[in-house]
Coordinates of C-alpha atoms and ligand atoms in Angstrom, one line a residue:
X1 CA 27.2 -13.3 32.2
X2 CA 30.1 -13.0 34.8
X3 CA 32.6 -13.7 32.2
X4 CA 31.3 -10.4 30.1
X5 CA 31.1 -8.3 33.4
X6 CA 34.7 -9.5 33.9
X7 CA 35.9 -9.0 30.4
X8 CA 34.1 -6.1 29.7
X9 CA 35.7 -4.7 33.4
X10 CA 39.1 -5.4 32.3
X11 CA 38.9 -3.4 29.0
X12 CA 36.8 -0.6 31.1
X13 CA 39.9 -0.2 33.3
X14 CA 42.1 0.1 30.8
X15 CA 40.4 2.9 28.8
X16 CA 40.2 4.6 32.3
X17 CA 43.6 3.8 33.3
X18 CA 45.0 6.0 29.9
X19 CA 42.9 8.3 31.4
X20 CA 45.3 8.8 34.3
X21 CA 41.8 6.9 36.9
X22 CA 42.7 3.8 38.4
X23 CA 38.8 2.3 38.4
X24 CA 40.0 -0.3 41.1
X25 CA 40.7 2.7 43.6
X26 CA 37.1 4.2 42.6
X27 CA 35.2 1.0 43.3
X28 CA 36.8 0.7 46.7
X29 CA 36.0 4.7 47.7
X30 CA 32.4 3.6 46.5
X31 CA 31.8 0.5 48.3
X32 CA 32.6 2.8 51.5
X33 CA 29.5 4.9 50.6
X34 CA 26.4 4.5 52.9
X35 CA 23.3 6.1 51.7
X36 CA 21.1 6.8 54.2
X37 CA 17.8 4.8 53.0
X38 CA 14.5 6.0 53.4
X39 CA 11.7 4.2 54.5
X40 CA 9.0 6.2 53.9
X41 CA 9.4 5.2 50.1
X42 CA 8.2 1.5 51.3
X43 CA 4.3 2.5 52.5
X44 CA 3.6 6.3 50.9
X45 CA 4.8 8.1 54.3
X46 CA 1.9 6.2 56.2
X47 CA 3.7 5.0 59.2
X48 CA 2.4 2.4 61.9
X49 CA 0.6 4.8 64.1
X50 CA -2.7 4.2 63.1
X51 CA -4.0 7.0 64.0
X52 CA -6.6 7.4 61.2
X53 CA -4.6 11.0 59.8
X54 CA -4.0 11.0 56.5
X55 CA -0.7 12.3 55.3
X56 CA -0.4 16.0 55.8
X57 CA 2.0 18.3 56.0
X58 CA 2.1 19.5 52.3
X59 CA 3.3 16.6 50.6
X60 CA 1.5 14.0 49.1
X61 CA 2.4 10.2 47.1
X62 CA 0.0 10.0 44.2
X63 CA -0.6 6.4 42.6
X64 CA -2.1 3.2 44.2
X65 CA -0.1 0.5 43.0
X66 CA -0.7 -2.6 44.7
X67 CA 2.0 -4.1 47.9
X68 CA 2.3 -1.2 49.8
X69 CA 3.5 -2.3 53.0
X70 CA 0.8 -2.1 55.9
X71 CA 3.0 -3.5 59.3
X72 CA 6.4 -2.7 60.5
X73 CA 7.5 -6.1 60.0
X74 CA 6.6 -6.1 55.9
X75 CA 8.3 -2.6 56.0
X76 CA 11.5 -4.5 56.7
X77 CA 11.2 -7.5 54.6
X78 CA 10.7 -5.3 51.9
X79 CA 13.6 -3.3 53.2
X80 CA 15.9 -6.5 53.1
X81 CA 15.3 -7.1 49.5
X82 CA 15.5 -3.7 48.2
X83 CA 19.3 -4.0 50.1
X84 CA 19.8 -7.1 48.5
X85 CA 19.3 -5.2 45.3
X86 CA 21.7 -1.9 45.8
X87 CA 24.7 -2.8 46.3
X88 CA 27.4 -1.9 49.3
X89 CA 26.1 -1.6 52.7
X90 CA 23.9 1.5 53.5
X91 CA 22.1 3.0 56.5
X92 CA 18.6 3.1 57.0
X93 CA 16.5 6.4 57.6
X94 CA 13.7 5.8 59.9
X95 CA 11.1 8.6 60.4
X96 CA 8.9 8.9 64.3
X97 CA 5.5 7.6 63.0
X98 CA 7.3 4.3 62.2
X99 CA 7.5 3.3 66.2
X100 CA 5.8 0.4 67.4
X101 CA 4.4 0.5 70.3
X102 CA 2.1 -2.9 70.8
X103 CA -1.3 -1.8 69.7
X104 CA -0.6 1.1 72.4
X105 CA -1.3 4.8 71.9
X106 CA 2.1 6.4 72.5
X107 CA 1.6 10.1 72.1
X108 CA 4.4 11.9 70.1
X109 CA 5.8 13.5 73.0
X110 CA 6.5 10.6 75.0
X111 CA 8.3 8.2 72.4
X112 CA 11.1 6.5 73.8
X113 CA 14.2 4.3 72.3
X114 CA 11.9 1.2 73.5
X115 CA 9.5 1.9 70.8
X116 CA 12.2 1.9 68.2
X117 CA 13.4 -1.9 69.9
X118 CA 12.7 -4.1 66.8
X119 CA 14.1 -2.0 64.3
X120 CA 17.4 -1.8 66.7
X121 CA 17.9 -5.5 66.8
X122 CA 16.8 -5.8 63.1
X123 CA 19.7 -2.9 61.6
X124 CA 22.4 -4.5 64.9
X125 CA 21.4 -7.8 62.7
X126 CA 21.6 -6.6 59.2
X127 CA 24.8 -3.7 59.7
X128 CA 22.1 -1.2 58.7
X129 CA 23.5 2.2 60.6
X130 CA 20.2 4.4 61.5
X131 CA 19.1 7.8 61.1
X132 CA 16.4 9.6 62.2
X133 CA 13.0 12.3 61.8
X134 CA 10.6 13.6 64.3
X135 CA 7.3 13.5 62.3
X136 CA 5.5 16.7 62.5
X137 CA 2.9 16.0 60.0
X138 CA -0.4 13.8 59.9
X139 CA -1.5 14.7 63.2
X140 CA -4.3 16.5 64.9
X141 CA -2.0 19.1 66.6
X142 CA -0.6 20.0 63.3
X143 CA -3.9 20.2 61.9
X144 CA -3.7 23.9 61.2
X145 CA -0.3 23.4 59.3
X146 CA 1.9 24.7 62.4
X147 CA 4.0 23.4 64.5
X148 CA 7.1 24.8 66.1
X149 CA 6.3 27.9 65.1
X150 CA 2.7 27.9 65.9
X151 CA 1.3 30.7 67.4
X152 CA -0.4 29.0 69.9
X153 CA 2.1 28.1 73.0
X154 CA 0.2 24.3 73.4
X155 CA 1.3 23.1 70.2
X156 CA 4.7 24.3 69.9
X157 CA 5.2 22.8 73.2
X158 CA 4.1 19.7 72.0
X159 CA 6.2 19.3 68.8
X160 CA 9.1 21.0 71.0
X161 CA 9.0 17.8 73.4
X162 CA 8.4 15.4 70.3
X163 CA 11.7 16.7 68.5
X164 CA 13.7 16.9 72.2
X165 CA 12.3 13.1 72.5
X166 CA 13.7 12.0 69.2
X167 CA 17.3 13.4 69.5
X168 CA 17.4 11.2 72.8
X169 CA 16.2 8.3 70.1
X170 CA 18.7 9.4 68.1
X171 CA 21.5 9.2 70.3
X172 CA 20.2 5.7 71.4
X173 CA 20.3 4.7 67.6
X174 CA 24.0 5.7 67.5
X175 CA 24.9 4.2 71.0
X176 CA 23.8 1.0 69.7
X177 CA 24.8 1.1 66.0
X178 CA 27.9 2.6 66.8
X179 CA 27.8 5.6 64.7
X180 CA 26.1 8.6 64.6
X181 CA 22.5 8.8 63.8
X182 CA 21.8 12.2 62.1
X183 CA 18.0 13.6 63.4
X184 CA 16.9 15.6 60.6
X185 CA 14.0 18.0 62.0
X186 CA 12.2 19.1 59.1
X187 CA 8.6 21.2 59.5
X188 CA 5.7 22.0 57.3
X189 CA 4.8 25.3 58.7
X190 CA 3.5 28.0 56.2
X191 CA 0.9 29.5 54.4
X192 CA -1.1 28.9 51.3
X193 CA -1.6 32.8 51.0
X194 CA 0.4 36.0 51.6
X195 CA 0.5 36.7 55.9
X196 CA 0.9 40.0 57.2
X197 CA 3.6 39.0 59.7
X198 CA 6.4 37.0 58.3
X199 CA 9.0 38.4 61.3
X200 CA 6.9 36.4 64.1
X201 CA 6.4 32.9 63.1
X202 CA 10.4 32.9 62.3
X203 CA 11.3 34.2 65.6
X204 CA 9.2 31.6 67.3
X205 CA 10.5 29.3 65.3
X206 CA 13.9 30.2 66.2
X207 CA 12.7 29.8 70.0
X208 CA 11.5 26.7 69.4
X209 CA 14.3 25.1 68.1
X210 CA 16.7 26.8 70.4
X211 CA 14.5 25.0 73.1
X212 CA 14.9 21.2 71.6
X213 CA 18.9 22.0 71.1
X214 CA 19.5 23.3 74.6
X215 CA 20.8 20.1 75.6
X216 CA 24.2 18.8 74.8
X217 CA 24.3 15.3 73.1
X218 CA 27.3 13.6 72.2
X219 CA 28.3 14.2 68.5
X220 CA 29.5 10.5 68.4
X221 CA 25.9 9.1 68.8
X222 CA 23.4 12.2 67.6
X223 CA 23.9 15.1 65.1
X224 CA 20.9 17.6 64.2
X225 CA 20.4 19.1 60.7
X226 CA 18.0 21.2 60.0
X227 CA 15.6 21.1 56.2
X228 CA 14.0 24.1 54.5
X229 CA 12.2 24.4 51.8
X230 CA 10.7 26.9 49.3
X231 CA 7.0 25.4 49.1
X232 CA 4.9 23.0 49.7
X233 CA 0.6 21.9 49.0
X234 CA -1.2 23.9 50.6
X235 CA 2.2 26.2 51.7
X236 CA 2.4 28.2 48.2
X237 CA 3.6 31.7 49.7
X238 CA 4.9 31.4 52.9
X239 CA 7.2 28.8 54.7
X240 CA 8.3 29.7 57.9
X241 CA 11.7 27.5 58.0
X242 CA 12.8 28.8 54.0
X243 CA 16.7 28.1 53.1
X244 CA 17.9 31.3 54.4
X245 CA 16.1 31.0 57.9
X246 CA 18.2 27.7 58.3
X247 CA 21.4 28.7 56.4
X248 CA 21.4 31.2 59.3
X249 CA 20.2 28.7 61.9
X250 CA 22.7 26.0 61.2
X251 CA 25.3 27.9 60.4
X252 CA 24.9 30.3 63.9
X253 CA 24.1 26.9 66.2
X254 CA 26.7 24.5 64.5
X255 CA 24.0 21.8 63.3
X256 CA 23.9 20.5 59.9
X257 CA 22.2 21.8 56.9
X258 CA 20.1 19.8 55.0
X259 CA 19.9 20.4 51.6
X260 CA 16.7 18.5 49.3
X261 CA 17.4 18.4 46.0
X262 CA 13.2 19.1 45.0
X263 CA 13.2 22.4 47.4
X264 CA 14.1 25.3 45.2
X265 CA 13.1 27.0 42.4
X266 CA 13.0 24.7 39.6
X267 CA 16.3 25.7 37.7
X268 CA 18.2 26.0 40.8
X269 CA 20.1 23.0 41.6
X270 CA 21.9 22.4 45.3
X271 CA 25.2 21.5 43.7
X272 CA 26.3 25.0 43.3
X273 CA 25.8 25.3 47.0
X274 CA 27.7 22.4 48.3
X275 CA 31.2 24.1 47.9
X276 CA 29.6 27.7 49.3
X277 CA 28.1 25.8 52.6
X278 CA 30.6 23.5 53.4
X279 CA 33.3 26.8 53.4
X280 CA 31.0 27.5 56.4
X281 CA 29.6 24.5 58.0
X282 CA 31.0 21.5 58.9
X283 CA 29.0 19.0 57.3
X284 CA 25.8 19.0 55.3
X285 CA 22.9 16.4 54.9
X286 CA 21.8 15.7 51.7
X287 CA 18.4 14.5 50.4
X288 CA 18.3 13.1 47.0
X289 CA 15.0 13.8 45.2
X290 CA 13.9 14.7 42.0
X291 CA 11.7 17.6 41.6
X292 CA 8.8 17.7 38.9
X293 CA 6.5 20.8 38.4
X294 CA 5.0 21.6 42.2
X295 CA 6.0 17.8 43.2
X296 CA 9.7 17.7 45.3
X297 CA 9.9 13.7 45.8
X298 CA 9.8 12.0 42.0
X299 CA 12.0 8.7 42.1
X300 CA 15.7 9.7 41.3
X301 CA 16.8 9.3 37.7
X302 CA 20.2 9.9 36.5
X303 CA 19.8 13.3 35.6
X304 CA 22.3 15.7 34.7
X305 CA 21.5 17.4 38.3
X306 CA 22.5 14.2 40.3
X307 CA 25.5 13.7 38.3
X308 CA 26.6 17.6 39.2
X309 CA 25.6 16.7 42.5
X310 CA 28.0 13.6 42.5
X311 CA 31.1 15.5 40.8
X312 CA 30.7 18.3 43.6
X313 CA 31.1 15.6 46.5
X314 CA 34.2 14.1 44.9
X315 CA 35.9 16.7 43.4
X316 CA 35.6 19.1 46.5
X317 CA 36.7 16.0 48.1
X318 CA 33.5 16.2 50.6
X319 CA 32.6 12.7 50.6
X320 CA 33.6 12.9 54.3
X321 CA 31.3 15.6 55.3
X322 CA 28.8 15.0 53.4
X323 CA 25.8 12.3 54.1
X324 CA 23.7 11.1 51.6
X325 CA 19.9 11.0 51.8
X326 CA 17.2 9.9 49.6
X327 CA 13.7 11.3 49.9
X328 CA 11.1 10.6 47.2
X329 CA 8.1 8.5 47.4
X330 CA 6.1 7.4 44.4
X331 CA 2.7 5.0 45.0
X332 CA 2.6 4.3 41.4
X333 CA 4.8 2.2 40.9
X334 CA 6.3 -1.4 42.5
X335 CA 7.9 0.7 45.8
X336 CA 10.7 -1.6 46.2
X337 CA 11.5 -0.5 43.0
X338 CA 11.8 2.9 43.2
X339 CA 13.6 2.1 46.3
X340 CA 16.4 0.5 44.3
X341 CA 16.3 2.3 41.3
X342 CA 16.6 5.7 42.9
X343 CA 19.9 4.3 45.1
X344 CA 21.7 2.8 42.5
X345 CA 21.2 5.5 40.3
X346 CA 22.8 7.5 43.1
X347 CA 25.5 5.3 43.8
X348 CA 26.3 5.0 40.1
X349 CA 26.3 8.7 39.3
X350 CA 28.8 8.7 42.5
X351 CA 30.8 6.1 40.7
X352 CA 30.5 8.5 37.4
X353 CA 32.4 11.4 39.6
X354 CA 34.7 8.8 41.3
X355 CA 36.2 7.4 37.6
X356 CA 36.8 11.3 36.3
X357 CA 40.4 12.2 35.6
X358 CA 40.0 14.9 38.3
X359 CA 43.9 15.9 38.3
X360 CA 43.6 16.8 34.2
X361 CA 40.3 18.7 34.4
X362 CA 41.9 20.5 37.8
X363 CA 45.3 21.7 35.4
X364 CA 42.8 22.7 32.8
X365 CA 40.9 24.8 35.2
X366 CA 43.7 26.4 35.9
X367 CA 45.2 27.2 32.4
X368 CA 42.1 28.6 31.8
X369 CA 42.3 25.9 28.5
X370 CA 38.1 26.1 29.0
X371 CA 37.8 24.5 25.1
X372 CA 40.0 21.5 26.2
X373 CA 37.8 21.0 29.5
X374 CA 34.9 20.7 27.7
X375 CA 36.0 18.8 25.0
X376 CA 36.9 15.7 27.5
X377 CA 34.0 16.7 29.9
X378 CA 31.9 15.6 26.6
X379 CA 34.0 12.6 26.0
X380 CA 34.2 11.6 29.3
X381 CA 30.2 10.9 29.0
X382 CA 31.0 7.9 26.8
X383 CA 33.0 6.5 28.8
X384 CA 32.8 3.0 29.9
X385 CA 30.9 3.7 33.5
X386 CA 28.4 0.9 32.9
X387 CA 31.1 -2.1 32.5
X388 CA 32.9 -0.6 35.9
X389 CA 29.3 -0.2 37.4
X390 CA 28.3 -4.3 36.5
X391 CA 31.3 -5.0 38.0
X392 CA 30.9 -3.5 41.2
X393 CA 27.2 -5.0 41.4
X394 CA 29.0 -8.2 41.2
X395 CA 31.8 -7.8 43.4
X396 CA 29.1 -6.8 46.4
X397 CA 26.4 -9.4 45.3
X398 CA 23.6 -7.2 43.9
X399 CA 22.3 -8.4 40.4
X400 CA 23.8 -6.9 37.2
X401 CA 21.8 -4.9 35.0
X402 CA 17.8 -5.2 34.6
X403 CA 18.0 -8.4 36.2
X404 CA 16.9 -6.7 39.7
X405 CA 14.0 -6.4 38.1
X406 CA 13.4 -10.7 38.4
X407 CA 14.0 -10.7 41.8
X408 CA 11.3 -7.8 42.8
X409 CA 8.9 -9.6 40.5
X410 CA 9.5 -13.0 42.0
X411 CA 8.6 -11.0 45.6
X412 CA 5.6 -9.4 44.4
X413 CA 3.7 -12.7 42.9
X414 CA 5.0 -14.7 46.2
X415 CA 4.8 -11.6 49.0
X416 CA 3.2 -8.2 47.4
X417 CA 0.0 -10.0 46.1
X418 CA -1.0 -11.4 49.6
X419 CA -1.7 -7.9 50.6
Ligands
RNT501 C1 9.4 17.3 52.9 C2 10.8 17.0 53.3 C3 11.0 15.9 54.3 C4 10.1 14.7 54.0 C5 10.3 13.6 54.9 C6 9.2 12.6 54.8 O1 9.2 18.2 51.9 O2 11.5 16.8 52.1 O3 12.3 15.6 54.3 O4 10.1 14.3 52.7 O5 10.5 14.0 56.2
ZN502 ZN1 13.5 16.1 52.4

C-alpha cells in the first residue's frame, strides 16, 4: 500500500504542480497546524468531578454507545490513540471539571494548577500544547441557568473567582508547555422565554467579566477569548453573552473572539466573518462543529462549510492568527472515532485550501473574469486531494485511509469492552 500512496503522490503533485501549487510546500504549512483537541468528545462532557450533576448548561450528547471513558487516566489513553490516528502534532483542549483532585472535593473557586498536575506531565510527555475552559455548567450554583450574569451577587461571585482561577491555570499550562494556553470562557446564561429586561443581565455580565480580566497575564503563557452563541436547550429566546455582546467585548478589551461554527442561524456560516473580525481583532478562536436542526456539536464532516472555512484561513493568509478548535460531542457512536474523524476531516479540508492555486483565482478576482473563477473553482473539486492527503498520513505515521478504523476496533475489543 505504501508503494500506491507513493505513486499515486507523485502523479498528485504533478497535476498540482501545472496548477502553479507546489503540494510539497502545502504538506509542510500543514504539518505545522495544531488543532486544539477536545476532550470533552472522549466521556459526553461528564468530567471527573463526580459531583452527581448531570450535564447542564443547554447542551446535551444524545446516544449511549458503549466505552465512554469514566477516569482521567482512560480519558488519556483514549486520547493517545485518537493522536496516534490524526496525523501532525496537535494541542489538547482541557475543560475545569476534568481536574483531579484525589477523591477530594475541590470547589470550583479554589482550583489550582496542582489539580491539573497529571495532565501537565502527561502533554510535557506526549508534546501536546494545552488549552483551557472554566466550566460553568453542571453545577448546583448554576442551577438556575445563570452565572456571571446572574442576578444574584453570590453566584456571580462564585463563577467570577472560578474563571479568575482558571486564567491563573491557564498561564501555568503555558509556563510549562511553553506556549500559550488560550482560556476560552464560554457561559450558558439565558432564557427559555422572552425577559422583560434584556439591558441588565448584559451589563452585569459586562461587570463580571471586566472583574476576571482586571489582572494582567502575560500574553506568552494565557490569552482569553470570549464564545457567544445564538441558543441553546432550554435558552430558546434569550442568551445573555449573543455574538454582538462579545464582538463588542473582545473587540473593546483586546481578548479573542471565539467563533463556533453550530452558533448561528442555520444558513449563516462563520467564514464570511473571519476576514470582517480579524480587520479588527487580533486573533480569533475557532471552534469546529457541525450544526444540525437545534443541535450545535454534530461530529465534523467535510461539508462545504468547513471547506469555506479552511479557504478563508489560507487565502486571507490567517493561519497565524487564527486557532483551531473542535467542539462536538456525539455518545452514539465509538468516541475515539468521532474524535479522529472530525480532525482529520479538518486537517484535510485545510490541506484542500493549502493545494489551491491561490495566485490564479486572486488575478481572476481581480479581472472580474467571474465565469473563469468558477469554472476552475469546480474543477479544482476533482482534484487529486486524497493521493496528497494519504501521503501526508504516511509521512507523520497515521494510517492511510479507512484503515484507522482497525486500530480503534482492535482498542475497543481489548480496552472499550472492559468498561
Ligand atoms: C457550548 C459551547 C462550548 C461547549 C464546551 C463544552 O455551546 O460551544 O464551547 O461546547 O465548552
Ligand atoms: Zn463551542
Amino acid at each position: 500500500m505504501n508503494d500506491r500512496v507513493h505513486a499515486a503522490y507523485q502523479i498528485a503533485k504533478d497535476h498540482y504542480a501545472e496548477m502553479g501549487v507546489d503540494t510539497d510546500r502545502a504538506l509542510a504549512a500543514l504539518a505545522r497546524i495544531a488543532l486544539s483537541v477536545h476532550c470533552w468528545q472522549g466521556d459526553d462532557v461528564g468530567g471527573f468531578e463526580n459531583t452527581g450533576a448531570e450535564l447542564g448548561g443547554g447542551i446535551a450528547t444524545t446516544g449511549n454507545y458503549p466505552g465512554k471513558a469514566r477516569t482521567a487516566a482512560e480519558l488519556r489513553r483514549d486520547l493517545d490513540l485518537a493522536y496516534r490516528l490524526i496525523p501532525g502534532t496537535h494541542r489538547l483542549n482541557l475543560h475545569a471539571s476534568y481536574a483531579e483532585t484525589d477523591g477530594k472535593r475541590v470547589e470550583r473557586n479554589a482550583l489550582r494548577p496542582e489539580h491539573f498536575a497529571a495532565w501537565i506531565a502527561w502533554a510535557q510527555a506526549n508534546h501536546h500544547a494545552l488549552d483551557f475552559n472554566p466550566t460553568l455548567f453542571s453545577h448546583p450554583q448554576a442551577a438556575s441557568g445563570f452565572t456571571l450574569a446572574s442576578y444574584d451577587k453570590g453566584i456571580r461571585n462564585f463563577w467570577i473567582e472560578h474563571c479568575i482561577a482558571c486564567r491563573h491555570i491557564g498561564a501555568a499550562f503555558g509556563r510549562a508547555l511553553g506556549s500559550p494556553c488560550v482560556t476560552n470562557i464560554w457561559i450558558p446564561d439565558g432564557l427559555k422565554d422572552t425577559p422583560a429586561n434584556r439591558r441588565t443581565p448584559r451589563e452585569l455580565l459586562r461587570h463580571s467579566l471586566d472583574t476576571i480580566l482586571a489582572e494582567k497575564i502575560d500574553p506568552q503563557y494565557n490569552l482569553d477569548a470570549v464564545e457567544g452563541k445564538l441558543f441553546g436547550l432550554g435558552s430558546e429566546s434569550y442568551v445573555v453573552g449573543s455574538h454582538e455582546f462579545y464582538l463588542g467585548y473582545a473587540l473593546t478589551r483586546g481578548v479573542l473572539l471565539t467563533l463556533d461554527t453550530g452558533h448561528f442561524h442555520p444558513t449563516e456560516t462563520i467564514a464570511d466573518k473571519i476576514s470582517a473580525v480579524l480587520l479588527y481583532a487580533p486573533e480569533l478562536l475557532l471552534h469546529v462543529s457541525r450544526g444540525v436542526r437545534w443541535d450545535s456539536d454534530h461530529v465534523v464532516t467535510f461539508s462545504d462549510e468547513l471547506q469555506l472555512i479552511a479557504q478563508e484561513l489560507v487565502r486571507g493568509g490567517y493561519l497565524e492568527r487564527v486557532h483551531i478548535g473542535l467542539d462536538y460531542f456525539d455518545a452514539s457512536i465509538n468516541r475515539i472515532a468521532a474524535w479522529v474523524i472530525g480532525a482529520r476531516n479538518t486537517l484535510r479540508a485545510l490541506l484542500g485550501a493549502l493545494v489551491e492555486p491561490s495566485d490564479r483565482l486572486r488575478v481572476l478576482d481581480v479581472a472580474g473574469d467571474y465565469t473563469t473563477r468558477l469554472a476552475l473553482l469546480e474543477e479544482l473539486k476533482a482534484m487529486p486531494l486524497g493521493a496528497v492527503w494519504d501521503y501526508f498520513c504516511l509521512q507523520h505515521n497515521a494510517p492511510v485511509g479507512i484503515a484507522f478504523m482497525d486500530a480503534i476496533k482492535e482498542y475497543a475489543e481489548r480496552e472499550l469492552a472492559q468498561r
